[in-house]
JSON list of N, CA and C in Angstrom, two decimals:
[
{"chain": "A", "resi": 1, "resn": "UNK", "atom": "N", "xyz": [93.22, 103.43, 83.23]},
{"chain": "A", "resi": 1, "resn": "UNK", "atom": "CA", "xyz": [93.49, 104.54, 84.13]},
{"chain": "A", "resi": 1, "resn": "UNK", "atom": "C", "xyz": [94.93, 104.53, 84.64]},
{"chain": "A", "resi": 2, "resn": "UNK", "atom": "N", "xyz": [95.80, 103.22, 84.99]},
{"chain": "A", "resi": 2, "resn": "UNK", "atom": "CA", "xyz": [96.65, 103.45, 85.63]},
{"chain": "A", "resi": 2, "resn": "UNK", "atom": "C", "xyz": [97.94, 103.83, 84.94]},
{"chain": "A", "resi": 3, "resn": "UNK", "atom": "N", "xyz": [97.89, 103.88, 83.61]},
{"chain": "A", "resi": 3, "resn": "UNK", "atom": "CA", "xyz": [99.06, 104.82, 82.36]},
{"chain": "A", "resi": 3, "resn": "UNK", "atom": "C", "xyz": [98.94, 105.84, 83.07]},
{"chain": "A", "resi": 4, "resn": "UNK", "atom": "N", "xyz": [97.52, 106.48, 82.80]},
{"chain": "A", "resi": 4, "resn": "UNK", "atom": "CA", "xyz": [97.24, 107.96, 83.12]},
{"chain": "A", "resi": 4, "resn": "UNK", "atom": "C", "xyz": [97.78, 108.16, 84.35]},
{"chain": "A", "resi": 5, "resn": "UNK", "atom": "N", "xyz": [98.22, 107.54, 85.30]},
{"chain": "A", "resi": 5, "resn": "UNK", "atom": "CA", "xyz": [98.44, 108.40, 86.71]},
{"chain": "A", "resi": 5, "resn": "UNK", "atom": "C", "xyz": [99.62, 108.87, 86.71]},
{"chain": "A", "resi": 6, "resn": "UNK", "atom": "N", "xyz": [101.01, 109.23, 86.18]},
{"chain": "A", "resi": 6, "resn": "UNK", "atom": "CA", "xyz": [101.80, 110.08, 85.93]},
{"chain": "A", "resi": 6, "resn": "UNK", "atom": "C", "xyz": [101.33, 111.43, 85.44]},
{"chain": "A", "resi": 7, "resn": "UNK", "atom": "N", "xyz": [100.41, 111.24, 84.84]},
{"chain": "A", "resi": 7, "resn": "UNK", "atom": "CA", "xyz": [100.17, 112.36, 83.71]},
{"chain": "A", "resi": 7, "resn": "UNK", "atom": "C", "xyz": [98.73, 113.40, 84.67]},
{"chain": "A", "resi": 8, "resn": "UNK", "atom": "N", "xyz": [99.12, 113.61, 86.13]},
{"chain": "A", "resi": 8, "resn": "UNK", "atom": "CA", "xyz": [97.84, 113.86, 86.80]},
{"chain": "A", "resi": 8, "resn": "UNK", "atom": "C", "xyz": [98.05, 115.10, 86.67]},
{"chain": "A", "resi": 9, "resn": "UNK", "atom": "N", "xyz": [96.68, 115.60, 86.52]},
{"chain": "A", "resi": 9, "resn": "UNK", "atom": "CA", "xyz": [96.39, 117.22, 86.63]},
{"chain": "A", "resi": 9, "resn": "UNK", "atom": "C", "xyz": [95.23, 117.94, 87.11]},
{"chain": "A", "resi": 10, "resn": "UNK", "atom": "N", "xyz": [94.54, 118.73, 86.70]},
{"chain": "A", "resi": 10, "resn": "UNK", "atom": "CA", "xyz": [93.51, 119.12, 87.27]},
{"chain": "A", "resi": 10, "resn": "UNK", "atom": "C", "xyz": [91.97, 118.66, 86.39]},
{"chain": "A", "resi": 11, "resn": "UNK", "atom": "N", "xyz": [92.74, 117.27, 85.40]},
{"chain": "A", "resi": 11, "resn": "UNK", "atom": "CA", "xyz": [91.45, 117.03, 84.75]},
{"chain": "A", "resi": 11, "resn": "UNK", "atom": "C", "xyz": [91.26, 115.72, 85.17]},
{"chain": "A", "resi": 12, "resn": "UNK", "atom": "N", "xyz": [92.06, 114.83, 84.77]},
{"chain": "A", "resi": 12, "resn": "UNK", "atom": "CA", "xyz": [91.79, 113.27, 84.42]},
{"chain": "A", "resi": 12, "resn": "UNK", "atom": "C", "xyz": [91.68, 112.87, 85.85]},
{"chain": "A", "resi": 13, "resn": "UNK", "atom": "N", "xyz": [91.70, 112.99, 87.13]},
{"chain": "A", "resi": 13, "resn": "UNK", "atom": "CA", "xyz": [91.65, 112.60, 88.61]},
{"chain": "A", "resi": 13, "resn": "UNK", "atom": "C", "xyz": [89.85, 112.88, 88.87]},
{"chain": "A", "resi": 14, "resn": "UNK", "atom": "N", "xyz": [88.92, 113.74, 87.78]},
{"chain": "A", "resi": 14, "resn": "UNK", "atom": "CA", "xyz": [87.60, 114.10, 88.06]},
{"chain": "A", "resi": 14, "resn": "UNK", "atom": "C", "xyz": [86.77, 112.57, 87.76]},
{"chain": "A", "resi": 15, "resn": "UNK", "atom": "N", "xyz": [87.38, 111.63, 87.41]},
{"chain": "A", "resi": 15, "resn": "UNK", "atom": "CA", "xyz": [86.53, 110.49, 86.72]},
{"chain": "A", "resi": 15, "resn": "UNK", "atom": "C", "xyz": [85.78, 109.97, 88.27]},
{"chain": "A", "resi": 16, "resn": "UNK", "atom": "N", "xyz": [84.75, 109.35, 88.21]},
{"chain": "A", "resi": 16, "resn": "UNK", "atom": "CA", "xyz": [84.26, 108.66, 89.67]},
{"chain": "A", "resi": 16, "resn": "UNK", "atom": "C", "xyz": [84.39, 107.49, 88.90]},
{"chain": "A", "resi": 17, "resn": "UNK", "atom": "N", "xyz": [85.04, 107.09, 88.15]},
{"chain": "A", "resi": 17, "resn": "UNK", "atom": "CA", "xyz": [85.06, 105.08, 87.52]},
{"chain": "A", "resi": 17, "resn": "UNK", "atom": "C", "xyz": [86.54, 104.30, 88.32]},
{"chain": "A", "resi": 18, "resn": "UNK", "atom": "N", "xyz": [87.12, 105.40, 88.85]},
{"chain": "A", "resi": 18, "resn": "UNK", "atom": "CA", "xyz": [88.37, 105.34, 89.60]},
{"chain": "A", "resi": 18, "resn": "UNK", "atom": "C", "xyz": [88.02, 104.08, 90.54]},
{"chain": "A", "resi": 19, "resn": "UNK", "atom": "N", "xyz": [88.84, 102.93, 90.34]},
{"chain": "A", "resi": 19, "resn": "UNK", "atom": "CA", "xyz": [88.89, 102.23, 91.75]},
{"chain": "A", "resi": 19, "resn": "UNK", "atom": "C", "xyz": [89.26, 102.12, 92.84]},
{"chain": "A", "resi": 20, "resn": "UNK", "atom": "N", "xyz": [89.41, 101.88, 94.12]},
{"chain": "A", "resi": 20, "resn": "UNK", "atom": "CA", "xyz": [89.75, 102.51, 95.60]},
{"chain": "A", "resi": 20, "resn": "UNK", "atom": "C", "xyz": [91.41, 102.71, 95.16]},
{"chain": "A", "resi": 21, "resn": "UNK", "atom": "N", "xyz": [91.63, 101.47, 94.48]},
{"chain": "A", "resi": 21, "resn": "UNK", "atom": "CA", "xyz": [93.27, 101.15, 94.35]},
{"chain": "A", "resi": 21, "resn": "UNK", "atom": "C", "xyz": [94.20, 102.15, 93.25]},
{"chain": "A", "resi": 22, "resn": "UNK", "atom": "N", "xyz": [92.98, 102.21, 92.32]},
{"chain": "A", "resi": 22, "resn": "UNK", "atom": "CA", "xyz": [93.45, 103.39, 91.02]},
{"chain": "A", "resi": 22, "resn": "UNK", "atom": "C", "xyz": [93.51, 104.85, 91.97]},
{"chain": "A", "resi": 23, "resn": "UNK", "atom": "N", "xyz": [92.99, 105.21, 92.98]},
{"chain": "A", "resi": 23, "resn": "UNK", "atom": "CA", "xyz": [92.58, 106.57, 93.67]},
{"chain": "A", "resi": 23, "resn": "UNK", "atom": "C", "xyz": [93.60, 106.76, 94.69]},
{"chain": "A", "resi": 24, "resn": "UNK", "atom": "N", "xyz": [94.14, 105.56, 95.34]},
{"chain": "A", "resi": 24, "resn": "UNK", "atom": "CA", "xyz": [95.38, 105.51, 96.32]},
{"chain": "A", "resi": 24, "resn": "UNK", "atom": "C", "xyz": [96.69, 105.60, 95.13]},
{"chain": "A", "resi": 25, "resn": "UNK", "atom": "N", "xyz": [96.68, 104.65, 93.75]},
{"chain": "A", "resi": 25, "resn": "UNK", "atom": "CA", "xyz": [97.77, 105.15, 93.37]},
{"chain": "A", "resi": 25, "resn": "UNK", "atom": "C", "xyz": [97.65, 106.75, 92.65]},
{"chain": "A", "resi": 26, "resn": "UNK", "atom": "N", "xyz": [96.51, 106.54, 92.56]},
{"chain": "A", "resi": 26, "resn": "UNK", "atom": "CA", "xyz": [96.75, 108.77, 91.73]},
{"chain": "A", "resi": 26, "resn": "UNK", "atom": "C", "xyz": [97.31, 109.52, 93.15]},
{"chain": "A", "resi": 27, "resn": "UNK", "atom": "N", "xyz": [96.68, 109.11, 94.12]},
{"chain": "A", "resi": 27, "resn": "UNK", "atom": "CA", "xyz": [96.77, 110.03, 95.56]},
{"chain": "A", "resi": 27, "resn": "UNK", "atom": "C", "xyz": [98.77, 110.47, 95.52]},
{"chain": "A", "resi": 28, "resn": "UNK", "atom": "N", "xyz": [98.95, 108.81, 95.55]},
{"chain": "A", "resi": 28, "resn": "UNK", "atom": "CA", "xyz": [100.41, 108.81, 96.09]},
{"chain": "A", "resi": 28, "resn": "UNK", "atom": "C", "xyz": [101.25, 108.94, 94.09]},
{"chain": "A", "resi": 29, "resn": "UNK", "atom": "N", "xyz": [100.83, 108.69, 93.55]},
{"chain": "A", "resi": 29, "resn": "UNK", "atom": "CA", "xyz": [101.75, 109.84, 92.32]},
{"chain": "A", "resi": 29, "resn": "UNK", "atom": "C", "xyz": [102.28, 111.29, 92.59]},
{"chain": "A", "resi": 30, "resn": "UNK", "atom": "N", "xyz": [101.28, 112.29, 93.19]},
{"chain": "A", "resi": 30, "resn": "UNK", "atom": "CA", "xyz": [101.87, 113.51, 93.47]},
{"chain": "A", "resi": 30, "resn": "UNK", "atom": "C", "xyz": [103.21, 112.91, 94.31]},
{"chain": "A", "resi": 31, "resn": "UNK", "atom": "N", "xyz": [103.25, 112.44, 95.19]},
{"chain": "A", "resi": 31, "resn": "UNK", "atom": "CA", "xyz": [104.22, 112.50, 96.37]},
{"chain": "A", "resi": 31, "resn": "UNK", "atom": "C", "xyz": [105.26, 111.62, 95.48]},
{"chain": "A", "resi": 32, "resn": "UNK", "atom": "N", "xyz": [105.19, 110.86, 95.04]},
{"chain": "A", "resi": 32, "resn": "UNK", "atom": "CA", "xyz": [106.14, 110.24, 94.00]},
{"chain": "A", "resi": 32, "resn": "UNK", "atom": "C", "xyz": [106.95, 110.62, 93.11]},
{"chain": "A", "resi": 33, "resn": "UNK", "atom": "N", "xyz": [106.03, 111.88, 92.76]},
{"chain": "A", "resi": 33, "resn": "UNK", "atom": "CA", "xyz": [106.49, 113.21, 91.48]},
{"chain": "A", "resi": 33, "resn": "UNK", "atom": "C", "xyz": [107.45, 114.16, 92.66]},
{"chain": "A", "resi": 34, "resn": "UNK", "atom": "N", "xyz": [107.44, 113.47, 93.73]},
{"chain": "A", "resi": 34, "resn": "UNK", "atom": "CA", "xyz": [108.12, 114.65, 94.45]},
{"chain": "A", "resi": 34, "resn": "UNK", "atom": "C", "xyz": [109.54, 113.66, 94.71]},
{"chain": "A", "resi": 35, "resn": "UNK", "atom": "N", "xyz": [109.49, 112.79, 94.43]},
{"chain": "A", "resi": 35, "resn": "UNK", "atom": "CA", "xyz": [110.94, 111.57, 94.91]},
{"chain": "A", "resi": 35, "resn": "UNK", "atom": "C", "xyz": [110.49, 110.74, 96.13]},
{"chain": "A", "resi": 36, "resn": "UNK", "atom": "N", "xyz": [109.47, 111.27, 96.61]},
{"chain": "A", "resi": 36, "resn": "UNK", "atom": "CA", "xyz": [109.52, 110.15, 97.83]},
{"chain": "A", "resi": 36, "resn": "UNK", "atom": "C", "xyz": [109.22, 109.11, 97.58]},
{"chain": "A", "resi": 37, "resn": "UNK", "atom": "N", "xyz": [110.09, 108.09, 98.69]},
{"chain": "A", "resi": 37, "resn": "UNK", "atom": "CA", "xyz": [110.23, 106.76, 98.51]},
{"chain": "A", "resi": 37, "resn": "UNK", "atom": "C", "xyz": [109.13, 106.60, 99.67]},
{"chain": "A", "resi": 38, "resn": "UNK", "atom": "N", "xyz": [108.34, 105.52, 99.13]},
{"chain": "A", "resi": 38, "resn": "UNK", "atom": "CA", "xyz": [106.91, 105.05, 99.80]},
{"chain": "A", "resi": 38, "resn": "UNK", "atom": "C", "xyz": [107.30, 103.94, 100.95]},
{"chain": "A", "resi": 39, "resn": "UNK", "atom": "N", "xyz": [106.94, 103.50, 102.21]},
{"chain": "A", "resi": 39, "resn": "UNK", "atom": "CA", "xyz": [106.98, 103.19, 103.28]},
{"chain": "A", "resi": 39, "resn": "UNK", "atom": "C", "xyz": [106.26, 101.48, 102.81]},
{"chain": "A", "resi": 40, "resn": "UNK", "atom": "N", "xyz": [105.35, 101.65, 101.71]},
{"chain": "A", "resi": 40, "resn": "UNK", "atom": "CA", "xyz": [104.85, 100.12, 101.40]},
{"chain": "A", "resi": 40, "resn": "UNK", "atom": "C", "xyz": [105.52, 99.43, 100.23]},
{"chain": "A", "resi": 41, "resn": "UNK", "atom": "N", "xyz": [105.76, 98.41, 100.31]},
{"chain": "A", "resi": 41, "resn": "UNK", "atom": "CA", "xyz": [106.37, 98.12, 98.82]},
{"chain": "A", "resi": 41, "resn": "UNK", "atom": "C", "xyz": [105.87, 98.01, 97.68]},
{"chain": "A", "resi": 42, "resn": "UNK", "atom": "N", "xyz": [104.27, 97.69, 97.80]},
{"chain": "A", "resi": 42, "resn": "UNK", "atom": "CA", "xyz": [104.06, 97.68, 96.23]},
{"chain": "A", "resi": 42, "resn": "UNK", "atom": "C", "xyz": [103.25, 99.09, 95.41]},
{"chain": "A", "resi": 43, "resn": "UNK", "atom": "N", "xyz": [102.96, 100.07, 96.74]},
{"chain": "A", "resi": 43, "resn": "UNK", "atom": "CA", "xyz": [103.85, 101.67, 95.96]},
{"chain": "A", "resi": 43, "resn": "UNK", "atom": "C", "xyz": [105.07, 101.34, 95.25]},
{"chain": "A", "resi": 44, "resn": "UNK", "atom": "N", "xyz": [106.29, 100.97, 95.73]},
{"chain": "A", "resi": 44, "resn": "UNK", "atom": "CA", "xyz": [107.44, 101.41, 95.46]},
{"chain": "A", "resi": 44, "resn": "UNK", "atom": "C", "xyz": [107.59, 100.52, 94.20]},
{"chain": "A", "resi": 45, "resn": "UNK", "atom": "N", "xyz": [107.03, 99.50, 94.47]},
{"chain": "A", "resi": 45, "resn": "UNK", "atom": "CA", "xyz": [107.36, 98.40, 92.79]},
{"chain": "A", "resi": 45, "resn": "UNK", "atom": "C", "xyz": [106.43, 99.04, 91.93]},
{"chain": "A", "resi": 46, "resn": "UNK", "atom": "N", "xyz": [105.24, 99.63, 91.84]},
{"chain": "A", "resi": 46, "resn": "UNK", "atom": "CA", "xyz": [104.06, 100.43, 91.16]},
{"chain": "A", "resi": 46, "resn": "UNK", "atom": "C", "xyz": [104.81, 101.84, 90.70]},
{"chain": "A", "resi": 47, "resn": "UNK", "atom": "N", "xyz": [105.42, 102.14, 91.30]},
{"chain": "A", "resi": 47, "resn": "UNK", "atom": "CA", "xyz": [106.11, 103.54, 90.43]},
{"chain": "A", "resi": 47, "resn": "UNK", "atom": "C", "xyz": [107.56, 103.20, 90.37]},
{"chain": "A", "resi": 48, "resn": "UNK", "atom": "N", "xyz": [108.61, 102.64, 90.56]},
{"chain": "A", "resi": 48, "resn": "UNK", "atom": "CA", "xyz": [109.96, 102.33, 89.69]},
{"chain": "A", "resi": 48, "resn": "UNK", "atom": "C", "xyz": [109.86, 101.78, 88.55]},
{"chain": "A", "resi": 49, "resn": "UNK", "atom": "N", "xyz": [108.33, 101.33, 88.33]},
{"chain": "A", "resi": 49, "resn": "UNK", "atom": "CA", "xyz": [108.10, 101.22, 86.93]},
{"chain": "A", "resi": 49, "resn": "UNK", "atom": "C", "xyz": [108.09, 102.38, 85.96]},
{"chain": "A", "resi": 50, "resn": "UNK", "atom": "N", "xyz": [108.16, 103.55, 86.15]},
{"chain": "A", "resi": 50, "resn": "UNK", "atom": "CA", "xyz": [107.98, 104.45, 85.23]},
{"chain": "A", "resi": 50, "resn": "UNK", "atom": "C", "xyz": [109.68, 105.27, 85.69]},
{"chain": "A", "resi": 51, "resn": "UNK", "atom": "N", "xyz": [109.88, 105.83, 84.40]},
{"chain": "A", "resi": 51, "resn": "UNK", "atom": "CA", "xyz": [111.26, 106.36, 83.97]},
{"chain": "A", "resi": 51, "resn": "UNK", "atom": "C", "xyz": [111.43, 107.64, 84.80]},
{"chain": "A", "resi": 52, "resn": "UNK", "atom": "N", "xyz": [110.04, 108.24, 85.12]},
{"chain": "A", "resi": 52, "resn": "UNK", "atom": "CA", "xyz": [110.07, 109.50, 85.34]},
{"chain": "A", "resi": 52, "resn": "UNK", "atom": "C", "xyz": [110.18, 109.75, 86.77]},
{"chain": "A", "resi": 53, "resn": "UNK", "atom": "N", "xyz": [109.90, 108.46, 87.58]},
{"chain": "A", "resi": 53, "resn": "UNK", "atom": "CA", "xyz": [110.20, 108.19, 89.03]},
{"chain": "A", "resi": 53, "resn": "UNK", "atom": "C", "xyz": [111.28, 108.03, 89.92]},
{"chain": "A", "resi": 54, "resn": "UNK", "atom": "N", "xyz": [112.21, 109.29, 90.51]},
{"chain": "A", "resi": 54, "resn": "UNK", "atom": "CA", "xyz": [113.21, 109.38, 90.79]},
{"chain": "A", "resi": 54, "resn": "UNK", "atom": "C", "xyz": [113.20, 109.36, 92.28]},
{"chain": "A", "resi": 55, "resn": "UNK", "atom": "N", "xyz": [113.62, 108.29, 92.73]},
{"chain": "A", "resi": 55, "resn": "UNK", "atom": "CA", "xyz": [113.21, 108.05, 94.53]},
{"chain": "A", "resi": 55, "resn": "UNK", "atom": "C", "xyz": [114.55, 108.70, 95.11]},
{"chain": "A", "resi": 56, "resn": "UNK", "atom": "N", "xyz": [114.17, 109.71, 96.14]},
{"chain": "A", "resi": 56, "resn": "UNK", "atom": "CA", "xyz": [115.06, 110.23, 96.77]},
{"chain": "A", "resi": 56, "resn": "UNK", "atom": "C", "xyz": [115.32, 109.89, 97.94]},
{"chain": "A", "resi": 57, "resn": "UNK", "atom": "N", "xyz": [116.27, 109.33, 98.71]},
{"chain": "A", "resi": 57, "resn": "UNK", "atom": "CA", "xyz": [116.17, 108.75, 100.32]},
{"chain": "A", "resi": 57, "resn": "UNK", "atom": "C", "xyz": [116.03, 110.09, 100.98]},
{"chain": "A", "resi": 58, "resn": "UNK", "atom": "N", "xyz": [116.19, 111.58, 100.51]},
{"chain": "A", "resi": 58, "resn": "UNK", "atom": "CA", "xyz": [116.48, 112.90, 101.16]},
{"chain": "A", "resi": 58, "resn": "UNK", "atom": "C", "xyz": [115.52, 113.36, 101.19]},
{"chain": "A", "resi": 59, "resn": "UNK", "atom": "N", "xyz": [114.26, 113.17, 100.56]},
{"chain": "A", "resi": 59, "resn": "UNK", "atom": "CA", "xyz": [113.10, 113.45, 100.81]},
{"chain": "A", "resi": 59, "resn": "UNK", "atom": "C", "xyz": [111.95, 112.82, 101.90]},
{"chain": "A", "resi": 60, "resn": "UNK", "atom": "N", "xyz": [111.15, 113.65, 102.79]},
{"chain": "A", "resi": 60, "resn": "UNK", "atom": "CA", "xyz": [110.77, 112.90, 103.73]},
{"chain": "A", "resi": 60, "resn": "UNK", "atom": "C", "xyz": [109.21, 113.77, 103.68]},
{"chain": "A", "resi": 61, "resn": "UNK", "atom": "N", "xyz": [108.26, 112.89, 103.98]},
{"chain": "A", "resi": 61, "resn": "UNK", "atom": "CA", "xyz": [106.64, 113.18, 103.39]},
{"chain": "A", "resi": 61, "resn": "UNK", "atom": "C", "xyz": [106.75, 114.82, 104.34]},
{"chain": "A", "resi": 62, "resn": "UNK", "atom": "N", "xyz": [107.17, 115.40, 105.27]},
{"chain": "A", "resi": 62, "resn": "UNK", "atom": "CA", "xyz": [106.92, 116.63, 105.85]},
{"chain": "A", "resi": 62, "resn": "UNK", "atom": "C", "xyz": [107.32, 117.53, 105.19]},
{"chain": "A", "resi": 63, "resn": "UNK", "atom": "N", "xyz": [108.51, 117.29, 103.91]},
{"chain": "A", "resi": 63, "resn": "UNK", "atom": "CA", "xyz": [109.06, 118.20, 103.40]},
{"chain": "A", "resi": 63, "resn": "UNK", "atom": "C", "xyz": [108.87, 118.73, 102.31]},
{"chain": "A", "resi": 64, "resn": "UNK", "atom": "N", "xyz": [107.62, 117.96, 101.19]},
{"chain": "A", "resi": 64, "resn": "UNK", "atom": "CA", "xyz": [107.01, 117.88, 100.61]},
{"chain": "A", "resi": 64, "resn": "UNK", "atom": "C", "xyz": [106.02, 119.26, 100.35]},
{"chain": "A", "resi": 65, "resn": "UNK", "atom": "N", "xyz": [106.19, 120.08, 99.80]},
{"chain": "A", "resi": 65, "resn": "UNK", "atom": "CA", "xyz": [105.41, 121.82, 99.57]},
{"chain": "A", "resi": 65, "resn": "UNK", "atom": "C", "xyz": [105.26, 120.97, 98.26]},
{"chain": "A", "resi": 66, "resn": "UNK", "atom": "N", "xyz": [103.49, 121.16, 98.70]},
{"chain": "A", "resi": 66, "resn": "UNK", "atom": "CA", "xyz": [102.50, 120.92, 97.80]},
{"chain": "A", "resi": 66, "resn": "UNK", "atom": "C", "xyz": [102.28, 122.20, 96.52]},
{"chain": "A", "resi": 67, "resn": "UNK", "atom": "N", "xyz": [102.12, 122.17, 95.30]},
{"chain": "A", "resi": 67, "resn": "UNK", "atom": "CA", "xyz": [101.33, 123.55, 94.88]},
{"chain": "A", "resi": 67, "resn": "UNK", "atom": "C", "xyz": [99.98, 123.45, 95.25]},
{"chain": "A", "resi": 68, "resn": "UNK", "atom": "N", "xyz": [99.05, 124.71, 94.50]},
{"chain": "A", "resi": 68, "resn": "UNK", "atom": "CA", "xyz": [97.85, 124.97, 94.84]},
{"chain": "A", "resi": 68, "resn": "UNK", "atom": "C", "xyz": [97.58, 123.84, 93.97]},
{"chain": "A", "resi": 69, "resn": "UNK", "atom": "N", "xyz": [97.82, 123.87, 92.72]},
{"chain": "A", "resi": 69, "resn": "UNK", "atom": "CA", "xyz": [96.78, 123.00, 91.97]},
{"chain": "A", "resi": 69, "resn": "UNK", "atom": "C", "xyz": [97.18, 121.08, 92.99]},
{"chain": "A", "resi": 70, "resn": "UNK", "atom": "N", "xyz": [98.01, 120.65, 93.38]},
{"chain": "A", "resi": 70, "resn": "UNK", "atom": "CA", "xyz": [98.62, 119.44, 93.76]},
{"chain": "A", "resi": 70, "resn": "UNK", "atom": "C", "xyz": [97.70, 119.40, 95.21]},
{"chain": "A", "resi": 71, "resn": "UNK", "atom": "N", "xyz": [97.47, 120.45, 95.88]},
{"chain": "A", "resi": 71, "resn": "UNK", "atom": "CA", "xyz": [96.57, 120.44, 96.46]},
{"chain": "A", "resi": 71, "resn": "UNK", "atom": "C", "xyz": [95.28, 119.79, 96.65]},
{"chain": "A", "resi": 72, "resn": "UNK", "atom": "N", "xyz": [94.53, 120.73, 95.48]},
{"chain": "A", "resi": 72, "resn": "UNK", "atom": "CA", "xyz": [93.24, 120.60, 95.06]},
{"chain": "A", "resi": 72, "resn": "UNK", "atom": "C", "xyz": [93.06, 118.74, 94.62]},
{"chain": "A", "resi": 73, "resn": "UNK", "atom": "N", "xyz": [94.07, 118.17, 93.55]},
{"chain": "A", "resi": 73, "resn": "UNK", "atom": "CA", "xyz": [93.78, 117.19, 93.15]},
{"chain": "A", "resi": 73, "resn": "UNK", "atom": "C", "xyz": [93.52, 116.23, 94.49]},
{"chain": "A", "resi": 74, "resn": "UNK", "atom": "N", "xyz": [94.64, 116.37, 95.22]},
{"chain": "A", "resi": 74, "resn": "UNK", "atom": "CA", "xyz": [95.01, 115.66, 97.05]},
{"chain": "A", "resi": 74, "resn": "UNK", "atom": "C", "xyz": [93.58, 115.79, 97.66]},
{"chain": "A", "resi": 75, "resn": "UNK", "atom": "N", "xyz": [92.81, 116.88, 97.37]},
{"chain": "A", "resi": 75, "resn": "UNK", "atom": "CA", "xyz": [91.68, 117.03, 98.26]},
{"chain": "A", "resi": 75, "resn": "UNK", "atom": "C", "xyz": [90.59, 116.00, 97.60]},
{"chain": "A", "resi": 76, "resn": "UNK", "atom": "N", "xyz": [90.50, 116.26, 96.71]},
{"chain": "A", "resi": 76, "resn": "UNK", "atom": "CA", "xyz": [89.62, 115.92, 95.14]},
{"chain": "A", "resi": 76, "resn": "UNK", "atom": "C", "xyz": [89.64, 114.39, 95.69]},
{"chain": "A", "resi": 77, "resn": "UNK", "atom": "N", "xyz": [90.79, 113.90, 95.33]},
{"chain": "A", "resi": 77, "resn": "UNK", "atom": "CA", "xyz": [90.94, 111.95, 95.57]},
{"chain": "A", "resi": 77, "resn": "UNK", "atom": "C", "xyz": [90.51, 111.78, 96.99]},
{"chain": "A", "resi": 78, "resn": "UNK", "atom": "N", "xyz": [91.46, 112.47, 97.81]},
{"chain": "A", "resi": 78, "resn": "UNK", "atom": "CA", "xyz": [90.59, 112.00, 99.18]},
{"chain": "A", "resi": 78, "resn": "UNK", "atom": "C", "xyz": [89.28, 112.16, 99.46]},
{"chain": "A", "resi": 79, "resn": "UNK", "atom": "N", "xyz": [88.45, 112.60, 98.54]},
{"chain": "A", "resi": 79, "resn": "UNK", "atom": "CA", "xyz": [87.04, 113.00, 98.72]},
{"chain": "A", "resi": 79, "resn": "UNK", "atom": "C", "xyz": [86.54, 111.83, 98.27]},
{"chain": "A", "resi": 80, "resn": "UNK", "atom": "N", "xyz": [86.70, 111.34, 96.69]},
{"chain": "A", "resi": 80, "resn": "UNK", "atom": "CA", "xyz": [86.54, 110.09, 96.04]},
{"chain": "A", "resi": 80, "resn": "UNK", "atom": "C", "xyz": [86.84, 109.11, 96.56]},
{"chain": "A", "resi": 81, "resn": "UNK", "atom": "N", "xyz": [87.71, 109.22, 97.44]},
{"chain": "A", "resi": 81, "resn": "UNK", "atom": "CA", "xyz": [88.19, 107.26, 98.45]},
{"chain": "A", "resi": 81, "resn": "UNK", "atom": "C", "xyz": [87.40, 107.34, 99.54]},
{"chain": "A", "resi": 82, "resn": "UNK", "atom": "N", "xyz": [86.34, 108.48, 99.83]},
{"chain": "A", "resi": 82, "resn": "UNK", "atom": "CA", "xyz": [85.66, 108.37, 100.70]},
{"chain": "A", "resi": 82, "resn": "UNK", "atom": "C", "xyz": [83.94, 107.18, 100.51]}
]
């Protein structure tokens, strides 16, 4: 699962085999896909692993405009870590 969490969309986040830890890192991929730099460190060592992860110090979690679909997935996982 945890290749797949770059690659999130409105399909592969439906699995319930997700572990609490696989579901916090899909959660925080969107916000990652957005540049933000994560407040914990091993977020931040968990995604500077991938090429496509561009941490912005100018980005700050309030500023962050979600789409609809980035939404839905956000709702989706937080439902599953419940």
């Amino acid at each position: 699962h945890m290749e797949e969490a770059f690659f999130i969309d409105e399909h592969n986040y439906r699995d319930d085999s997700y572990t609490r830890e696989e579901l916090r890192i899909l959660r925080n991929t969107i916000y990652a896909q957005h540049g933000y730099i994560f407040k914990s460190a091993d977020l931040n060592s968990h995604f500077k692993q991938y090429a496509w992860y561009m941490p912005n110090p100018k980005v700050k979690m309030a500023d962050i405009v979600l789409s609809k679909t980035e939404e839905i997935i956000l709702n989706t996982i937080i439902q599953l870590e419940k």
